[in-house]
Coordinates of C-alpha atoms in Angstrom, one line a residue:
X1 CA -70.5 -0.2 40.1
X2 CA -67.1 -0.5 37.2
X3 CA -67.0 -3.0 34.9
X4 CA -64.6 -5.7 35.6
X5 CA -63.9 -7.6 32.9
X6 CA -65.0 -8.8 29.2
X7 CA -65.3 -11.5 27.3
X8 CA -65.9 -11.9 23.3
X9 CA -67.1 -15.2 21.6
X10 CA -66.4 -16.1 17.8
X11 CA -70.0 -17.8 17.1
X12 CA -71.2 -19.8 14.0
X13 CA -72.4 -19.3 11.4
X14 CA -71.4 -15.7 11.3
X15 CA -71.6 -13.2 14.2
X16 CA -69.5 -11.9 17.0
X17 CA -71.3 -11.7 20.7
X18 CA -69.2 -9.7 23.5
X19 CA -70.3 -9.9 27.3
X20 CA -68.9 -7.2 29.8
X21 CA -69.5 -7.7 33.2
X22 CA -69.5 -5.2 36.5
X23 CA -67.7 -5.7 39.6
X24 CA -70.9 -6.5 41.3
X25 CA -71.2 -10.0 38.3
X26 CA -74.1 -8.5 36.5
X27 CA -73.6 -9.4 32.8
X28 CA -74.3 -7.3 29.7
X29 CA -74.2 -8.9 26.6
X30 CA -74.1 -7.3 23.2
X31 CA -73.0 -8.5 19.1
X32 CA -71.0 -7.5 16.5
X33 CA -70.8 -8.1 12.7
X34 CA -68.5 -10.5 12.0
X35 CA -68.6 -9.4 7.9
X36 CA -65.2 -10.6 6.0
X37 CA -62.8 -9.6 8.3
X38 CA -64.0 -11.4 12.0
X39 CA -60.3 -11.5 13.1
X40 CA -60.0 -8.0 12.6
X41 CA -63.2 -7.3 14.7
X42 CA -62.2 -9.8 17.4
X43 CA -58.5 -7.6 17.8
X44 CA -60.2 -4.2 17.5
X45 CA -63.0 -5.0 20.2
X46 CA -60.3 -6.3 22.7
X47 CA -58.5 -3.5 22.2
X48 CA -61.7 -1.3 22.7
X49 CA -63.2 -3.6 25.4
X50 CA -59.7 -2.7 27.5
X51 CA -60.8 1.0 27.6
X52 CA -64.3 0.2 29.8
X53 CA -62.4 -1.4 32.4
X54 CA -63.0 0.2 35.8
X55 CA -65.6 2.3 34.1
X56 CA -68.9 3.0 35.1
X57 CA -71.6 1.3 32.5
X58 CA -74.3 3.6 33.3
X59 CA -72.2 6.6 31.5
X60 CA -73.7 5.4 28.1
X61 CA -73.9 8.6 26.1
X62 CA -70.0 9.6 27.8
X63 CA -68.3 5.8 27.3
X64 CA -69.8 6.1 23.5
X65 CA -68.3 9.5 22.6
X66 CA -64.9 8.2 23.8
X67 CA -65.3 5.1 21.8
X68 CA -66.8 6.2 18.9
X69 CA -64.7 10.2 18.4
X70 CA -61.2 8.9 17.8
X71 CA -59.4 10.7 15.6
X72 CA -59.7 8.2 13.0
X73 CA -63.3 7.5 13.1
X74 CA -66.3 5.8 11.5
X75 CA -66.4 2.6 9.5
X76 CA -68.0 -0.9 9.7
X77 CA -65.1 -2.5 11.5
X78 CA -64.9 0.7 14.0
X79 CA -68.9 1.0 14.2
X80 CA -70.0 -2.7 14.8
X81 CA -67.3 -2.7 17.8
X82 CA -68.8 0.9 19.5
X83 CA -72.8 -0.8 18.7
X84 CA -72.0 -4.4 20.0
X85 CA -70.2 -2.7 23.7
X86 CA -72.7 0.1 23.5
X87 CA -75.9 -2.6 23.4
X88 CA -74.6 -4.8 26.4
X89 CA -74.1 -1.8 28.6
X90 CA -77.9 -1.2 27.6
X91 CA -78.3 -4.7 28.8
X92 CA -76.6 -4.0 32.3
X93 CA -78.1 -0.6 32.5
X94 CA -81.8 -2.3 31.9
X95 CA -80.8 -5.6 34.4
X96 CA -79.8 -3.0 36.9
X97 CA -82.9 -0.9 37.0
X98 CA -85.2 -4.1 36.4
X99 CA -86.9 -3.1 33.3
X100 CA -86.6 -3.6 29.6
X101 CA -84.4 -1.3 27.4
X102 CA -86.6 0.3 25.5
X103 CA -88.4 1.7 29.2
X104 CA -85.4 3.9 29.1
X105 CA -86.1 5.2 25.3
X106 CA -89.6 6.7 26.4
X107 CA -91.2 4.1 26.7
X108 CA -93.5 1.9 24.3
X109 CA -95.1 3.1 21.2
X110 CA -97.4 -0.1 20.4
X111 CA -98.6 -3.1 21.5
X112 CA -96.8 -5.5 19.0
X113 CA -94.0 -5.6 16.4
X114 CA -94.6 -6.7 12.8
X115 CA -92.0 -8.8 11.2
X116 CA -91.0 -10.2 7.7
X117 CA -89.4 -13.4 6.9
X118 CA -86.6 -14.2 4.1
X119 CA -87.7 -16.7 1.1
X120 CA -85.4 -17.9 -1.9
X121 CA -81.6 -17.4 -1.0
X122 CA -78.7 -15.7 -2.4
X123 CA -79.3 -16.6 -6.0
X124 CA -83.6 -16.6 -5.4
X125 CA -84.9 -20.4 -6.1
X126 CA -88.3 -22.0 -5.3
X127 CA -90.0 -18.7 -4.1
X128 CA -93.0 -20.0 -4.7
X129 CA -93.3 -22.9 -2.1
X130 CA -91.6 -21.1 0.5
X131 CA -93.8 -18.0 0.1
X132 CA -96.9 -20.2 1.3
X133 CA -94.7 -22.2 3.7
X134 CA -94.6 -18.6 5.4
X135 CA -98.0 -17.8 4.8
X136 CA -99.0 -20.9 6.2
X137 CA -97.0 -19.7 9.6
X138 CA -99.1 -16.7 10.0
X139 CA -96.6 -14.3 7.8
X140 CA -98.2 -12.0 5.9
X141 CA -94.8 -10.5 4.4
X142 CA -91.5 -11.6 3.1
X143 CA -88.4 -10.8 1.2
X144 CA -86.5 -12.1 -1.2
X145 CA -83.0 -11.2 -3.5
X146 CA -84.0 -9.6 -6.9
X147 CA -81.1 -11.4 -8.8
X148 CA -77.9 -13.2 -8.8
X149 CA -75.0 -11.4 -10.6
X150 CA -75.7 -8.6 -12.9
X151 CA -73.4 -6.9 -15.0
X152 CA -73.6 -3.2 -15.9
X153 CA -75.7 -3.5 -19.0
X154 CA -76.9 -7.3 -18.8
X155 CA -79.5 -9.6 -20.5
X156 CA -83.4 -8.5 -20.0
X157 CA -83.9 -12.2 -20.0
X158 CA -82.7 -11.7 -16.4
X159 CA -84.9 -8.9 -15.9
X160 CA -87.9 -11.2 -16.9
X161 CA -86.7 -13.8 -14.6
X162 CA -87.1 -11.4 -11.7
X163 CA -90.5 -10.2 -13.0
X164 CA -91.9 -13.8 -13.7
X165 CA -90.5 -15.0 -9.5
X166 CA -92.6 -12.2 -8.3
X167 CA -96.1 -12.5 -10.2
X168 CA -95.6 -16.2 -9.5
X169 CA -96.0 -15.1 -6.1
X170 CA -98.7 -13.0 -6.7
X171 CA -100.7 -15.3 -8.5
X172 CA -100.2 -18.1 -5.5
X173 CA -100.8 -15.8 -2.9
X174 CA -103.2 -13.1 -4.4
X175 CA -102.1 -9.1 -3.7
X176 CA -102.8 -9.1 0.0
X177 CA -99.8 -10.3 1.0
X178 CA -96.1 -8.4 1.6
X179 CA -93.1 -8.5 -1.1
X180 CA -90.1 -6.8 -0.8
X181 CA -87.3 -7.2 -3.1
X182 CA -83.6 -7.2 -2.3
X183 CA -81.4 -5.2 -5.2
X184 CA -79.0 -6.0 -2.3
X185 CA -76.7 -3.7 -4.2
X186 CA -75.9 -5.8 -7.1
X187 CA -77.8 -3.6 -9.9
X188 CA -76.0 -0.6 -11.4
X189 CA -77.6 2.7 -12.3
X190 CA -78.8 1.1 -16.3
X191 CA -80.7 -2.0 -15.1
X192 CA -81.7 -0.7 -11.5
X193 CA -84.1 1.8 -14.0
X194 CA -84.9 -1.4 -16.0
X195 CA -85.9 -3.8 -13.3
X196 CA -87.4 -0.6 -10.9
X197 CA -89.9 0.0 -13.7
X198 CA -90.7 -3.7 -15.0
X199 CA -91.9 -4.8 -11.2
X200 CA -93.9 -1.7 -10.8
X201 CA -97.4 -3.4 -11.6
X202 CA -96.9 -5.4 -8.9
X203 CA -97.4 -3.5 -5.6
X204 CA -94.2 -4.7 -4.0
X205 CA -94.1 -3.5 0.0
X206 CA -90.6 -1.9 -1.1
X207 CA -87.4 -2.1 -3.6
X208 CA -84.2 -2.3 -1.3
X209 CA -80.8 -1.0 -2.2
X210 CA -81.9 -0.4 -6.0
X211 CA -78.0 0.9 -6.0
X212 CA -75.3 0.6 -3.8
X213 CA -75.2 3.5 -1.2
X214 CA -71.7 5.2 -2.6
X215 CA -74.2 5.5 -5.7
X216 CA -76.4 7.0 -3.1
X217 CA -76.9 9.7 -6.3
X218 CA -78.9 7.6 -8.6
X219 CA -81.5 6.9 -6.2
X220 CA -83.1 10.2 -8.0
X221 CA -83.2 8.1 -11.1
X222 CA -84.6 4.9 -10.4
X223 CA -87.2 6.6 -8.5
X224 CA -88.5 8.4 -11.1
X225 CA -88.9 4.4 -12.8
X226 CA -91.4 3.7 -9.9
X227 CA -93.9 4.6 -7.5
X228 CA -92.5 1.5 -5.0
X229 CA -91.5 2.6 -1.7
X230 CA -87.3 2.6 -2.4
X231 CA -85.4 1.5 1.0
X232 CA -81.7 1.7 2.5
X233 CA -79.1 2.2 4.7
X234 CA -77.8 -1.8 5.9
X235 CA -74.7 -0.6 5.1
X236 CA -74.6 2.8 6.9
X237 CA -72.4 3.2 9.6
X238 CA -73.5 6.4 11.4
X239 CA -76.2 8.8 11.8
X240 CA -74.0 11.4 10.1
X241 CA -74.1 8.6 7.3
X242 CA -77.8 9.6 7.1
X243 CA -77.7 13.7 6.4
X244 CA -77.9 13.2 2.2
X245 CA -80.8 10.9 2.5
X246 CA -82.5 12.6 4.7
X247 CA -82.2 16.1 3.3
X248 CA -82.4 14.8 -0.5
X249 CA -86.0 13.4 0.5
X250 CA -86.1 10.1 -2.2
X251 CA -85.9 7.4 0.3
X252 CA -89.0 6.3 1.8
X253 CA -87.7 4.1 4.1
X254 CA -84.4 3.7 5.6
X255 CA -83.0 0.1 7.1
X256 CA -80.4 1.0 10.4
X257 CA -78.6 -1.8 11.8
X258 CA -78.0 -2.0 15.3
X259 CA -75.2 -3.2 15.2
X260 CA -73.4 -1.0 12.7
X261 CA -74.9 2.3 13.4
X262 CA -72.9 2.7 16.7
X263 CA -75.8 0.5 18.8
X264 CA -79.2 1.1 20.1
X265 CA -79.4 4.6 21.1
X266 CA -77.7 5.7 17.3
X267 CA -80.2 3.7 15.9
X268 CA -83.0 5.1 17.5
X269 CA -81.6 8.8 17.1
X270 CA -81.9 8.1 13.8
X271 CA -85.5 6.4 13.2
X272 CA -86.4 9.7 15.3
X273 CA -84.8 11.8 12.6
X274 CA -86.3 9.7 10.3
X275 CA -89.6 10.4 11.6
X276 CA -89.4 13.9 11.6
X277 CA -88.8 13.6 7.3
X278 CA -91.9 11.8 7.7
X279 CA -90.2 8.6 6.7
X280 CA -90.9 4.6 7.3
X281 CA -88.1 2.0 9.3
X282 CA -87.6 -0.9 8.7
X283 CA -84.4 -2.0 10.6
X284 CA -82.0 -4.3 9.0
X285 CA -81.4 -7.6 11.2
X286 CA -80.3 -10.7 9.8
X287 CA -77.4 -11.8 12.1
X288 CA -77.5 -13.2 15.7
X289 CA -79.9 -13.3 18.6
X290 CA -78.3 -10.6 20.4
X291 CA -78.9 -8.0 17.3
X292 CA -82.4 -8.7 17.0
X293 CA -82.9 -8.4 20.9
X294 CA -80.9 -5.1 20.9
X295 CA -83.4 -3.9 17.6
X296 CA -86.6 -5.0 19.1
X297 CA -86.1 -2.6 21.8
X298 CA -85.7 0.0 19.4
X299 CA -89.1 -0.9 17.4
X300 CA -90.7 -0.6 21.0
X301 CA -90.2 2.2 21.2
X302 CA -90.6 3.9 17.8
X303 CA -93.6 4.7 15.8
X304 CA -92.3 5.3 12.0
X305 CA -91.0 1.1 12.3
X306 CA -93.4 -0.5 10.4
X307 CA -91.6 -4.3 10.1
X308 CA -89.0 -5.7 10.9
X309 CA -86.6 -8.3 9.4
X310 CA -85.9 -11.2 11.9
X311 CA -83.2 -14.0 10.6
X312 CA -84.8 -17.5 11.6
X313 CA -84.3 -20.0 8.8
X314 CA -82.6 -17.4 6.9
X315 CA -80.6 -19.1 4.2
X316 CA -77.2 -17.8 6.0
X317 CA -77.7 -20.1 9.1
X318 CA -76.1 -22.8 8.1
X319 CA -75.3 -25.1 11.0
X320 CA -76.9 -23.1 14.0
X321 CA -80.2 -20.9 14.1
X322 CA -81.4 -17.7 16.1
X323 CA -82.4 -20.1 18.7
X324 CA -79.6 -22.2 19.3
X325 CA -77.6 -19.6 21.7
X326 CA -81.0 -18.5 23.7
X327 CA -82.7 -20.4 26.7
X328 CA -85.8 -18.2 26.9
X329 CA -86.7 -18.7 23.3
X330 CA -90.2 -17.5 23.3
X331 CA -88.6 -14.1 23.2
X332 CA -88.6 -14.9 19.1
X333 CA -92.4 -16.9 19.2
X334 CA -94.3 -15.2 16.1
X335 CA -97.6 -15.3 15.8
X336 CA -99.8 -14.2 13.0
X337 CA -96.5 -12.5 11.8
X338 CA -96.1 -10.7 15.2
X339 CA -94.1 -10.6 17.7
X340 CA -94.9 -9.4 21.4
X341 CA -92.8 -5.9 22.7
X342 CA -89.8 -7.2 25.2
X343 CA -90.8 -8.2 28.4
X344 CA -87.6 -9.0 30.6
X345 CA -85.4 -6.6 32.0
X346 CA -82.2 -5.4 30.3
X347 CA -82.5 -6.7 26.0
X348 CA -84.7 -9.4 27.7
X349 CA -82.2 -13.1 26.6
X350 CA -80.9 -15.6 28.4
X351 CA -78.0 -16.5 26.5
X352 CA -77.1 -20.3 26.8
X353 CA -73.1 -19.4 27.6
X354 CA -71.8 -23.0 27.4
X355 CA -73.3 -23.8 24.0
X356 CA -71.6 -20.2 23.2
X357 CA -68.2 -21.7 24.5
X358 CA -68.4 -24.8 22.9
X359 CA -69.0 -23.2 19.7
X360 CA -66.6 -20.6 19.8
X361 CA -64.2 -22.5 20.5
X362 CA -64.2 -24.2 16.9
X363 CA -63.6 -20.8 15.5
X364 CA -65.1 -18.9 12.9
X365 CA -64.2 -18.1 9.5
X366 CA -67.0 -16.5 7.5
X367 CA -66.6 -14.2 3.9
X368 CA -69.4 -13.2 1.7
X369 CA -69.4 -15.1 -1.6
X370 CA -67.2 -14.1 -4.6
X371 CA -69.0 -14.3 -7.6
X372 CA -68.1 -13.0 -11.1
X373 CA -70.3 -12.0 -13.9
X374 CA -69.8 -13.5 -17.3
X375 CA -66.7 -11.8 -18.7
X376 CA -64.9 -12.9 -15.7
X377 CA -65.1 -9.3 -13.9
X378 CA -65.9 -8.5 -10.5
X379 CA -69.7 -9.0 -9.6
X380 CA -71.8 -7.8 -6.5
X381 CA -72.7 -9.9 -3.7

């Protein structure tokens, strides 16, 4: 069995899906991150793609070292092209030998997998409501976005804002009930310390990205501003990626992506490790179908995941949802908050190829907002 061919679809709102299949027609289908540059994703994964042909897509662990160990290596554009091919030859691999991926990984390590649903958009509004619209779904956890922009040194009239979003929440909802809160990498160093330590009285489930990860030395700081769980790594594009956090001890949890990290096997190599630090997952999905399939398979089969994010009705869907592409939709049911371990073979979708067609062919364009803080400079998204 080779693989014969390729084909990769440009997908609103914002993610890249590839499908290889073998000489003998069996499909594998796998995603990429679109990010700001989807044309430059689209090139390199044709260009990649090219290299499989006439290869054998059981070589996994081989194909993947030839992909991934260029000279010129690493990088989200590089990475996201390796994890989307490397997950839909996990999808032919699993199709082939009739069983779910994550059979192949050692098996299951619990009966169910937790997961977390997103409240209040980019700039957090009306948290309130939608934090018992969720609860009233069967939630028991969610995530929002700490702040809009936020200068260096800003007003602590924004810190308050924070604060007062959260105990509204808490006061609703009562303290048995999941918050995490997204610095999504928009705090610097002097006000991650600030708003670390004003939301400590509230027993938030974690503080994510309290600095961006090239800042990955002040995580020592704002931890020493809280006792709150402090997560990362969305934006990490290998295991190697990993070796500071690890061996510097201050994260508590770290967030792979599967489709950055170099695909489903990377990601689970690195939960293990994780494990071994005696550290928490909580892998970062918010894109596409395929992603979440391909990261499900990966909390099957690992004990130290304790949630996971899952993107329906996240506020980035605009247009289509995580259902629209998918025929067997019950894949994504959740109930009480839960959703039951992968049951078909390969990543377990049946993707819905002529709605993928249709859409694609209307192109994408996609770029994270610009925004500006209040002297005009450069603010984080």
């Amino acid at each position: 069995m080779t693989i014969k061919t390729f084909k990769i679809y440009q997908v609103k709102p914002r993610w890249i899906f590839i499908k290889l299949v073998t000489n003998d027609g069996v499909e594998g289908w796998g995603e990429m991150i679109s990010g700001t540059k989807t044309e430059t994703v689209v090139s390199g994964a044709n260009e990649m793609a090219n290299f499989l042909i006439g290869r054998n897509p059981f070589d996994i662990e081989i194909l993947w070292q030839e992909l991934y160990k260029s000279f010129f290596r690493g990088g989200p554009i590089n990475s996201t092209i390796v994890s989307g091919i490397e997950m839909a030859l996990w999808d032919i691999k699993g199709k082939m030998l009739n069983v779910p991926v994550y059979e192949l990984l050692g098996g299951k390590a619990r009966e169910k997998i937790k997961v977390y649903s997103w409240i209040g958009g980019d700039r957090p509004d009306d948290v309130v409501r939608e934090a018992l619209d969720r609860k009233t779904r069967g939630f028991d956890a969610i995530k929002m976005n700490a702040t809009s922009e936020l200068h260096y040194i800003d007003s602590y009239q924004k810190i308050q804002s924070v604060v007062d979003r959260v105990s509204s929440i808490r006061k609703e909802i009562g303290d048995d009930f999941g918050i995490a809160v997204d610095f999504h990498g928009r705090v610097h160093k002097p006000m991650a310390k600030v708003l670390a330590a004003a939301l400590e009285p509230y027993h938030l489930m974690f503080l994510e990205e309290v600095v961006l990860p090239e800042n990955e030395e002040a995580f020592k700081q704002v931890a020493l501003h809280t006792s709150t769980p402090l997560a990362t790594g969305e934006r990490l594009c290998s295991r190697w990626a990993y070796k500071n956090i690890f061996r510097d001890g201050i994260i508590d949890i770290i967030q792979p992506d599967v489709a950055l990290t170099g695909g489903i096997l990377e990601t689970r190599k690195i939960i293990a490790a994780a494990e071994s630090f005696d550290m928490a997952a909580a892998p970062h999905a918010p894109y596409g179908p395929i992603a979440l399939a391909a990261t499900l398979q990966v909390d099957a089969c690992s004990p130290n995941v304790f949630i996971q994010e899952q993107s329906l009705g996240i506020h980035y869907n605009k247009g289509f949802d995580l259902l629209d592409f998918v025929e067997n939709k019950e894949v994504f049911q959740y109930n009480n908050g839960f959703v039951p371990l992968p049951s078909l073979p390969g990543l377990g979708l049946k993707i819905d190829e002529k709605l993928v067609k249709k859409v694609s062919s209307e192109g994408l364009i996609w770029t994270n907002p610009k925004w500006k803080n209040y002297d005009g400079t450069h603010a984080e998204w």
